[in-house]
Amino acid sequence: MSESGSIVWPSQNWPLWRLNWSLANSPDAEGITVTSAYYNGHEVFYKASLPSLRVQYDHNCGPYKDPLNYDTAQPINGSSRVKTYTVTSGGLAGLAIEAFYRIGQYRLTQRWTFWMDGRISPRLYSAGLQCLDDHRHHAYWRFDFDIDGAGNDMAFEYNTTTPNTGWGPGWHVKQYEMSRVKNPPTARSWAVMDRSTLRGYHIIPGANDGVADAFSNRDIWFMQYRGNEDRHGQQGGAGDDGLATYLDPGQTIVGTDLVIWYCSHLGHRAEAAHADEVHSCGPNLVPFRW
Ligand SMILES: [Cu+2]
């Protein structure tokens, strides 16, 4: 079984967002996928998904890779396991696409919100304890951007310490496939942009996205699109995200079809008082020149 749909939002007469969504069953394990997403008439994503959720405990439990798919999702809207609805926050409306999963003792909510101003909030909410021990959930989103079409993309990194290299103060171009970690002292963030239209998205780490560690040691990966690297959640395993093998450090990414993976590291403490607390993570994607 699976579920899927197409949405034009907020209305056919005012199609700010157009996209398709689906939630496939096992062996796929990539949560709700969003495909062919357009904001204001311009393509943003070929596909966006959540193909890995790994958890590491401090002591004798796990690690686990938790599969987000139709089989672990629960009915939340009649018999449907995916719910789409309009949310409002601070006066701004958004299109939310949501699923609720139960895996062992975990209760997980995955939500995509596509805001009226073009911002996108991919989120994962977690509650429940598999073992009475401190642990970290590592949620990996895969963003296959096709801004104004598949090819001709560029990736950038921002640091407060970088002089103007022609792209504005703080920004420099990423030339090759690579992975990076956050650096709060320089307010590090990233961007993807179409080289001809100069439309793009700024990728800003979320406030609760934690820090990389020895178990999950990177925050973002930039790579050229290769069809055989979209494994629908079956890349890597509990102990290893498998992404290092996707990187070819000699492969230029300037002007190519870019795929960006981003990982949130969600810490979760085990004290009884915290066991039922819901924690959320995820980056903020903000459009520019749209
Ligand atoms: Cu947890």
mmCIF file of C-alpha atoms and ligand atoms in Angstrom:
data_model
loop_
_atom_site.group_PDB
_atom_site.id
_atom_site.type_symbol
_atom_site.label_atom_id
_atom_site.label_comp_id
_atom_site.label_asym_id
_atom_site.label_seq_id
_atom_site.Cartn_x
_atom_site.Cartn_y
_atom_site.Cartn_z
ATOM 1 C CA MET A 1 0.000 0.000 0.000
ATOM 2 C CA SER A 2 0.988 3.564 -0.512
ATOM 3 C CA GLU A 3 -0.614 6.967 -0.678
ATOM 4 C CA SER A 4 -0.011 9.851 -3.019
ATOM 5 C CA GLY A 5 -1.569 13.066 -4.193
ATOM 6 C CA SER A 6 -1.167 16.318 -6.085
ATOM 7 C CA ILE A 7 -1.792 19.744 -4.592
ATOM 8 C CA VAL A 8 -2.244 23.233 -5.950
ATOM 9 C CA TRP A 9 -2.221 25.658 -3.030
ATOM 10 C CA PRO A 10 -3.825 27.851 -1.823
ATOM 11 C CA SER A 11 -6.154 27.538 -4.845
ATOM 12 C CA GLN A 12 -6.279 26.747 -8.559
ATOM 13 C CA ASN A 13 -6.704 30.465 -9.213
ATOM 14 C CA TRP A 14 -3.718 31.350 -7.051
ATOM 15 C CA PRO A 15 -1.253 28.470 -7.514
ATOM 16 C CA LEU A 16 1.583 29.628 -5.257
ATOM 17 C CA TRP A 17 2.678 26.045 -4.629
ATOM 18 C CA ARG A 18 2.191 23.094 -6.953
ATOM 19 C CA LEU A 19 3.614 19.691 -5.972
ATOM 20 C CA ASN A 20 3.092 15.952 -5.760
ATOM 21 C CA TRP A 21 3.569 13.932 -2.591
ATOM 22 C CA SER A 22 3.702 10.218 -1.825
ATOM 23 C CA LEU A 23 4.339 7.802 1.008
ATOM 24 C CA ALA A 24 5.537 4.410 -0.243
ATOM 25 C CA ASN A 25 5.664 1.113 1.613
ATOM 26 C CA SER A 26 8.614 -1.080 2.584
ATOM 27 C CA PRO A 27 11.335 -1.597 1.389
ATOM 28 C CA ASP A 28 11.229 2.143 0.640
ATOM 29 C CA ALA A 29 12.100 4.139 3.748
ATOM 30 C CA GLU A 30 12.237 7.810 2.882
ATOM 31 C CA GLY A 31 9.132 9.210 4.556
ATOM 32 C CA ILE A 32 6.812 11.535 2.669
ATOM 33 C CA THR A 33 8.457 12.426 -0.616
ATOM 34 C CA VAL A 34 7.656 15.638 -2.449
ATOM 35 C CA THR A 35 8.238 15.712 -6.189
ATOM 36 C CA SER A 36 7.961 18.329 -8.941
ATOM 37 C CA ALA A 37 7.510 21.167 -6.466
ATOM 38 C CA TYR A 38 6.987 24.634 -7.988
ATOM 39 C CA TYR A 39 6.843 27.946 -6.152
ATOM 40 C CA ASN A 40 5.306 30.862 -8.011
ATOM 41 C CA GLY A 41 5.652 29.035 -11.330
ATOM 42 C CA HIS A 42 9.332 28.099 -10.957
ATOM 43 C CA GLU A 43 10.577 24.618 -10.161
ATOM 44 C CA VAL A 44 12.230 24.147 -6.742
ATOM 45 C CA PHE A 45 12.534 20.385 -6.192
ATOM 46 C CA TYR A 46 12.663 17.440 -8.517
ATOM 47 C CA LYS A 47 12.339 15.433 -5.315
ATOM 48 C CA ALA A 48 12.707 15.995 -1.579
ATOM 49 C CA SER A 49 12.697 13.166 0.949
ATOM 50 C CA LEU A 50 13.916 11.941 4.355
ATOM 51 C CA PRO A 51 15.860 8.782 3.472
ATOM 52 C CA SER A 52 17.664 8.127 6.738
ATOM 53 C CA LEU A 53 16.866 8.317 10.423
ATOM 54 C CA ARG A 54 19.591 6.818 12.598
ATOM 55 C CA VAL A 55 19.631 6.733 16.383
ATOM 56 C CA GLN A 56 22.588 6.186 18.679
ATOM 57 C CA TYR A 57 22.340 5.523 22.424
ATOM 58 C CA ASP A 58 25.080 6.238 24.955
ATOM 59 C CA HIS A 59 25.151 2.633 26.183
ATOM 60 C CA ASN A 60 23.930 -0.859 25.304
ATOM 61 C CA CYS A 61 21.079 -0.195 22.896
ATOM 62 C CA GLY A 62 21.079 0.108 19.117
ATOM 63 C CA PRO A 63 22.176 1.740 16.950
ATOM 64 C CA TYR A 64 19.019 1.616 14.841
ATOM 65 C CA LYS A 65 17.950 2.871 11.468
ATOM 66 C CA ASP A 66 14.258 3.664 11.742
ATOM 67 C CA PRO A 67 12.292 3.208 8.494
ATOM 68 C CA LEU A 68 9.813 5.984 7.741
ATOM 69 C CA ASN A 69 7.283 4.556 5.278
ATOM 70 C CA TYR A 70 3.632 3.653 4.794
ATOM 71 C CA ASP A 71 3.989 0.542 6.964
ATOM 72 C CA THR A 72 5.217 2.416 10.043
ATOM 73 C CA ALA A 73 2.828 5.345 9.460
ATOM 74 C CA GLN A 74 -0.476 5.412 11.369
ATOM 75 C CA PRO A 75 -3.921 6.507 10.164
ATOM 76 C CA ILE A 76 -4.273 10.202 11.051
ATOM 77 C CA ASN A 77 -7.048 11.433 8.797
ATOM 78 C CA GLY A 78 -9.759 8.783 8.589
ATOM 79 C CA SER A 79 -7.911 5.799 7.162
ATOM 80 C CA SER A 80 -5.353 8.042 5.437
ATOM 81 C CA ARG A 81 -1.812 8.054 6.730
ATOM 82 C CA VAL A 82 -0.895 11.388 5.176
ATOM 83 C CA LYS A 83 -2.717 14.567 6.065
ATOM 84 C CA THR A 84 -2.516 17.806 4.072
ATOM 85 C CA TYR A 85 -3.854 21.025 5.548
ATOM 86 C CA THR A 86 -3.318 24.763 5.821
ATOM 87 C CA VAL A 87 -1.435 26.073 8.870
ATOM 88 C CA THR A 88 -0.967 29.654 10.024
ATOM 89 C CA SER A 89 1.978 30.946 12.024
ATOM 90 C CA GLY A 90 2.629 34.602 12.836
ATOM 91 C CA GLY A 91 0.018 35.642 10.277
ATOM 92 C CA LEU A 92 1.632 33.604 7.491
ATOM 93 C CA ALA A 93 -0.197 30.654 5.941
ATOM 94 C CA GLY A 94 1.462 27.453 4.803
ATOM 95 C CA LEU A 95 0.658 24.126 3.230
ATOM 96 C CA ALA A 96 1.472 21.284 5.632
ATOM 97 C CA ILE A 97 1.942 17.663 4.589
ATOM 98 C CA GLU A 98 2.249 15.351 7.561
ATOM 99 C CA ALA A 99 2.559 11.726 8.637
ATOM 100 C CA PHE A 100 2.762 10.131 12.081
ATOM 101 C CA TYR A 101 4.871 6.997 12.571
ATOM 102 C CA ARG A 102 5.214 4.474 15.371
ATOM 103 C CA ILE A 103 8.470 2.527 15.434
ATOM 104 C CA GLY A 104 9.123 0.536 18.614
ATOM 105 C CA GLN A 105 8.470 2.993 21.433
ATOM 106 C CA TYR A 106 9.028 6.028 19.208
ATOM 107 C CA ARG A 107 6.302 8.342 18.092
ATOM 108 C CA LEU A 108 7.531 10.387 15.160
ATOM 109 C CA THR A 109 5.831 13.143 13.212
ATOM 110 C CA GLN A 110 7.225 14.161 9.855
ATOM 111 C CA ARG A 111 5.949 17.411 8.407
ATOM 112 C CA TRP A 112 6.766 19.444 5.328
ATOM 113 C CA THR A 113 5.480 23.029 5.411
ATOM 114 C CA PHE A 114 5.490 25.117 2.246
ATOM 115 C CA TRP A 115 4.896 28.717 3.291
ATOM 116 C CA MET A 116 3.153 31.387 1.283
ATOM 117 C CA ASP A 117 6.373 33.450 1.107
ATOM 118 C CA GLY A 118 8.248 30.504 -0.427
ATOM 119 C CA ARG A 119 9.991 29.297 2.704
ATOM 120 C CA ILE A 120 10.087 25.540 3.276
ATOM 121 C CA SER A 121 10.272 23.905 6.728
ATOM 122 C CA PRO A 122 11.149 20.190 6.689
ATOM 123 C CA ARG A 123 10.598 18.919 10.225
ATOM 124 C CA LEU A 124 10.861 15.770 12.274
ATOM 125 C CA TYR A 125 9.269 15.556 15.743
ATOM 126 C CA SER A 126 10.211 12.738 18.077
ATOM 127 C CA ALA A 127 8.846 11.458 21.378
ATOM 128 C CA GLY A 128 9.130 8.215 23.301
ATOM 129 C CA LEU A 129 12.114 6.148 24.429
ATOM 130 C CA GLN A 130 13.290 2.817 23.072
ATOM 131 C CA CYS A 131 15.823 2.437 25.897
ATOM 132 C CA LEU A 132 16.181 4.418 29.107
ATOM 133 C CA ASP A 133 19.341 6.135 28.001
ATOM 134 C CA ASP A 134 20.427 9.425 26.471
ATOM 135 C CA HIS A 135 20.559 9.252 22.693
ATOM 136 C CA ARG A 136 20.652 11.216 19.495
ATOM 137 C CA HIS A 137 18.377 10.936 16.453
ATOM 138 C CA HIS A 138 20.096 11.847 13.185
ATOM 139 C CA ALA A 139 17.585 12.824 10.509
ATOM 140 C CA TYR A 140 18.888 13.038 6.950
ATOM 141 C CA TRP A 141 16.942 14.982 4.354
ATOM 142 C CA ARG A 142 17.744 14.666 0.667
ATOM 143 C CA PHE A 143 16.998 17.769 -1.397
ATOM 144 C CA ASP A 144 17.167 17.168 -5.129
ATOM 145 C CA PHE A 145 16.886 20.797 -6.202
ATOM 146 C CA ASP A 146 15.954 21.561 -9.794
ATOM 147 C CA ILE A 147 15.701 25.328 -9.513
ATOM 148 C CA ASP A 148 14.398 26.575 -12.864
ATOM 149 C CA GLY A 149 15.194 23.147 -14.312
ATOM 150 C CA ALA A 150 17.626 20.352 -13.561
ATOM 151 C CA GLY A 151 21.074 21.573 -14.569
ATOM 152 C CA ASN A 152 23.073 24.767 -14.244
ATOM 153 C CA ASP A 153 23.100 24.954 -10.433
ATOM 154 C CA MET A 154 25.745 26.366 -8.118
ATOM 155 C CA ALA A 155 26.339 25.850 -4.388
ATOM 156 C CA PHE A 156 27.614 28.468 -1.938
ATOM 157 C CA GLU A 157 28.742 28.703 1.648
ATOM 158 C CA TYR A 158 28.403 31.739 3.897
ATOM 159 C CA ASN A 159 30.756 32.681 6.760
ATOM 160 C CA THR A 160 30.937 36.090 8.417
ATOM 161 C CA THR A 161 34.737 35.958 7.988
ATOM 162 C CA THR A 162 34.769 35.562 4.175
ATOM 163 C CA PRO A 163 35.429 38.726 2.127
ATOM 164 C CA ASN A 164 33.313 39.581 -0.913
ATOM 165 C CA THR A 165 34.454 37.228 -3.685
ATOM 166 C CA GLY A 166 31.893 38.624 -6.125
ATOM 167 C CA TRP A 167 28.813 36.993 -4.624
ATOM 168 C CA GLY A 168 28.267 39.402 -1.744
ATOM 169 C CA PRO A 169 30.091 39.639 1.588
ATOM 170 C CA GLY A 170 30.570 36.273 3.260
ATOM 171 C CA TRP A 171 29.758 34.006 0.292
ATOM 172 C CA HIS A 172 32.059 31.721 -1.659
ATOM 173 C CA VAL A 173 31.383 29.137 -4.359
ATOM 174 C CA LYS A 174 31.725 25.430 -3.636
ATOM 175 C CA GLN A 175 33.593 23.976 -6.608
ATOM 176 C CA TYR A 176 33.618 20.233 -5.903
ATOM 177 C CA GLU A 177 31.533 17.514 -4.302
ATOM 178 C CA MET A 178 32.071 17.712 -0.554
ATOM 179 C CA SER A 179 30.559 17.496 2.906
ATOM 180 C CA ARG A 180 30.679 20.222 5.562
ATOM 181 C CA VAL A 181 29.872 20.834 9.210
ATOM 182 C CA LYS A 182 28.155 23.803 10.850
ATOM 183 C CA ASN A 183 30.245 26.567 12.403
ATOM 184 C CA PRO A 184 28.141 28.821 14.650
ATOM 185 C CA PRO A 185 30.948 31.373 15.336
ATOM 186 C CA THR A 186 30.880 32.382 11.634
ATOM 187 C CA ALA A 187 27.094 31.892 11.239
ATOM 188 C CA ARG A 188 27.844 29.339 8.540
ATOM 189 C CA SER A 189 25.013 28.540 6.146
ATOM 190 C CA TRP A 190 24.650 27.471 2.538
ATOM 191 C CA ALA A 191 22.781 28.238 -0.649
ATOM 192 C CA VAL A 192 21.888 26.698 -3.973
ATOM 193 C CA MET A 193 21.224 28.877 -7.006
ATOM 194 C CA ASP A 194 20.407 28.514 -10.678
ATOM 195 C CA ARG A 195 23.267 30.033 -12.615
ATOM 196 C CA SER A 196 21.178 31.682 -15.327
ATOM 197 C CA THR A 197 18.111 32.937 -13.451
ATOM 198 C CA LEU A 198 19.955 33.591 -10.142
ATOM 199 C CA ARG A 199 16.939 32.231 -8.249
ATOM 200 C CA GLY A 200 17.892 30.118 -5.300
ATOM 201 C CA TYR A 201 17.354 28.839 -1.801
ATOM 202 C CA HIS A 202 19.303 29.677 1.328
ATOM 203 C CA ILE A 203 19.800 26.627 3.601
ATOM 204 C CA ILE A 204 19.918 27.679 7.233
ATOM 205 C CA PRO A 205 20.566 25.207 10.070
ATOM 206 C CA GLY A 206 17.620 24.916 12.463
ATOM 207 C CA ALA A 207 17.898 26.054 16.077
ATOM 208 C CA ASN A 208 17.584 22.461 17.366
ATOM 209 C CA ASP A 209 19.777 20.770 14.777
ATOM 210 C CA GLY A 210 22.561 19.961 17.233
ATOM 211 C CA VAL A 211 26.129 19.184 16.308
ATOM 212 C CA ALA A 212 27.812 16.445 14.324
ATOM 213 C CA ASP A 213 29.622 13.779 16.352
ATOM 214 C CA ALA A 214 31.717 10.668 15.740
ATOM 215 C CA PHE A 215 28.599 8.607 14.919
ATOM 216 C CA SER A 216 27.105 11.137 12.483
ATOM 217 C CA ASN A 217 29.961 13.361 11.554
ATOM 218 C CA ARG A 218 28.712 15.744 8.847
ATOM 219 C CA ASP A 219 25.922 18.321 8.500
ATOM 220 C CA ILE A 220 25.605 18.827 4.745
ATOM 221 C CA TRP A 221 26.697 17.133 1.523
ATOM 222 C CA PHE A 222 26.861 18.614 -1.960
ATOM 223 C CA MET A 223 26.881 16.240 -4.898
ATOM 224 C CA GLN A 224 25.990 15.955 -8.513
ATOM 225 C CA TYR A 225 22.729 14.127 -9.240
ATOM 226 C CA ARG A 226 23.245 10.453 -10.058
ATOM 227 C CA GLY A 227 20.107 8.377 -10.486
ATOM 228 C CA ASN A 228 21.586 5.269 -8.868
ATOM 229 C CA GLU A 229 22.311 7.211 -5.657
ATOM 230 C CA ASP A 230 18.602 7.666 -4.974
ATOM 231 C CA ARG A 231 18.061 4.416 -3.056
ATOM 232 C CA HIS A 232 14.656 5.410 -1.613
ATOM 233 C CA GLY A 233 16.052 5.133 1.903
ATOM 234 C CA GLN A 234 18.040 1.942 1.448
ATOM 235 C CA GLN A 235 21.469 3.612 1.356
ATOM 236 C CA GLY A 236 23.707 3.044 4.393
ATOM 237 C CA GLY A 237 22.582 1.335 7.583
ATOM 238 C CA ALA A 238 22.232 1.834 11.323
ATOM 239 C CA GLY A 239 25.966 2.210 11.916
ATOM 240 C CA ASP A 240 26.892 4.272 8.855
ATOM 241 C CA ASP A 241 24.899 6.743 6.759
ATOM 242 C CA GLY A 242 26.673 5.517 3.608
ATOM 243 C CA LEU A 243 27.011 9.012 2.169
ATOM 244 C CA ALA A 244 30.809 9.226 2.108
ATOM 245 C CA THR A 245 30.849 6.735 -0.770
ATOM 246 C CA TYR A 246 28.614 9.096 -2.776
ATOM 247 C CA LEU A 247 31.233 11.855 -2.726
ATOM 248 C CA ASP A 248 33.771 12.156 -5.511
ATOM 249 C CA PRO A 249 36.108 14.953 -4.393
ATOM 250 C CA GLY A 250 37.337 15.435 -7.966
ATOM 251 C CA GLN A 251 33.845 15.995 -9.349
ATOM 252 C CA THR A 252 33.087 19.639 -10.066
ATOM 253 C CA ILE A 253 29.584 20.724 -9.150
ATOM 254 C CA VAL A 254 29.540 24.166 -10.747
ATOM 255 C CA GLY A 255 26.790 24.249 -13.339
ATOM 256 C CA THR A 256 25.566 20.712 -12.647
ATOM 257 C CA ASP A 257 22.329 19.166 -11.366
ATOM 258 C CA LEU A 258 22.825 19.383 -7.592
ATOM 259 C CA VAL A 259 21.614 17.105 -4.828
ATOM 260 C CA ILE A 260 22.058 18.301 -1.243
ATOM 261 C CA TRP A 261 21.758 16.104 1.843
ATOM 262 C CA TYR A 262 21.329 17.784 5.212
ATOM 263 C CA CYS A 263 21.447 16.129 8.647
ATOM 264 C CA SER A 264 19.882 17.298 11.910
ATOM 265 C CA HIS A 265 21.297 15.833 15.128
ATOM 266 C CA LEU A 266 18.472 15.747 17.656
ATOM 267 C CA GLY A 267 19.613 15.106 21.226
ATOM 268 C CA HIS A 268 17.177 13.371 23.558
ATOM 269 C CA ARG A 269 17.698 12.881 27.282
ATOM 270 C CA ALA A 270 16.289 9.884 29.079
ATOM 271 C CA GLU A 271 15.131 11.213 32.453
ATOM 272 C CA ALA A 272 11.602 10.065 33.058
ATOM 273 C CA ALA A 273 10.391 13.647 33.056
ATOM 274 C CA HIS A 274 11.643 14.058 29.494
ATOM 275 C CA ALA A 275 10.557 10.729 28.037
ATOM 276 C CA ASP A 276 7.316 12.060 26.636
ATOM 277 C CA GLU A 277 8.639 15.393 25.540
ATOM 278 C CA VAL A 278 8.397 16.066 21.835
ATOM 279 C CA HIS A 279 11.577 17.311 20.226
ATOM 280 C CA SER A 280 11.776 18.765 16.740
ATOM 281 C CA CYS A 281 14.534 19.415 14.245
ATOM 282 C CA GLY A 282 15.062 20.486 10.663
ATOM 283 C CA PRO A 283 16.618 23.242 8.556
ATOM 284 C CA ASN A 284 14.983 26.370 7.147
ATOM 285 C CA LEU A 285 14.949 26.825 3.381
ATOM 286 C CA VAL A 286 14.473 30.445 2.323
ATOM 287 C CA PRO A 287 14.026 31.555 -1.304
ATOM 288 C CA PHE A 288 15.857 34.480 -2.863
ATOM 289 C CA ARG A 289 15.253 36.432 -6.087
ATOM 290 C CA TRP A 290 12.027 34.511 -6.494
HETATM 291 CU CU CU B 1 14.474 10.088 21.315
#
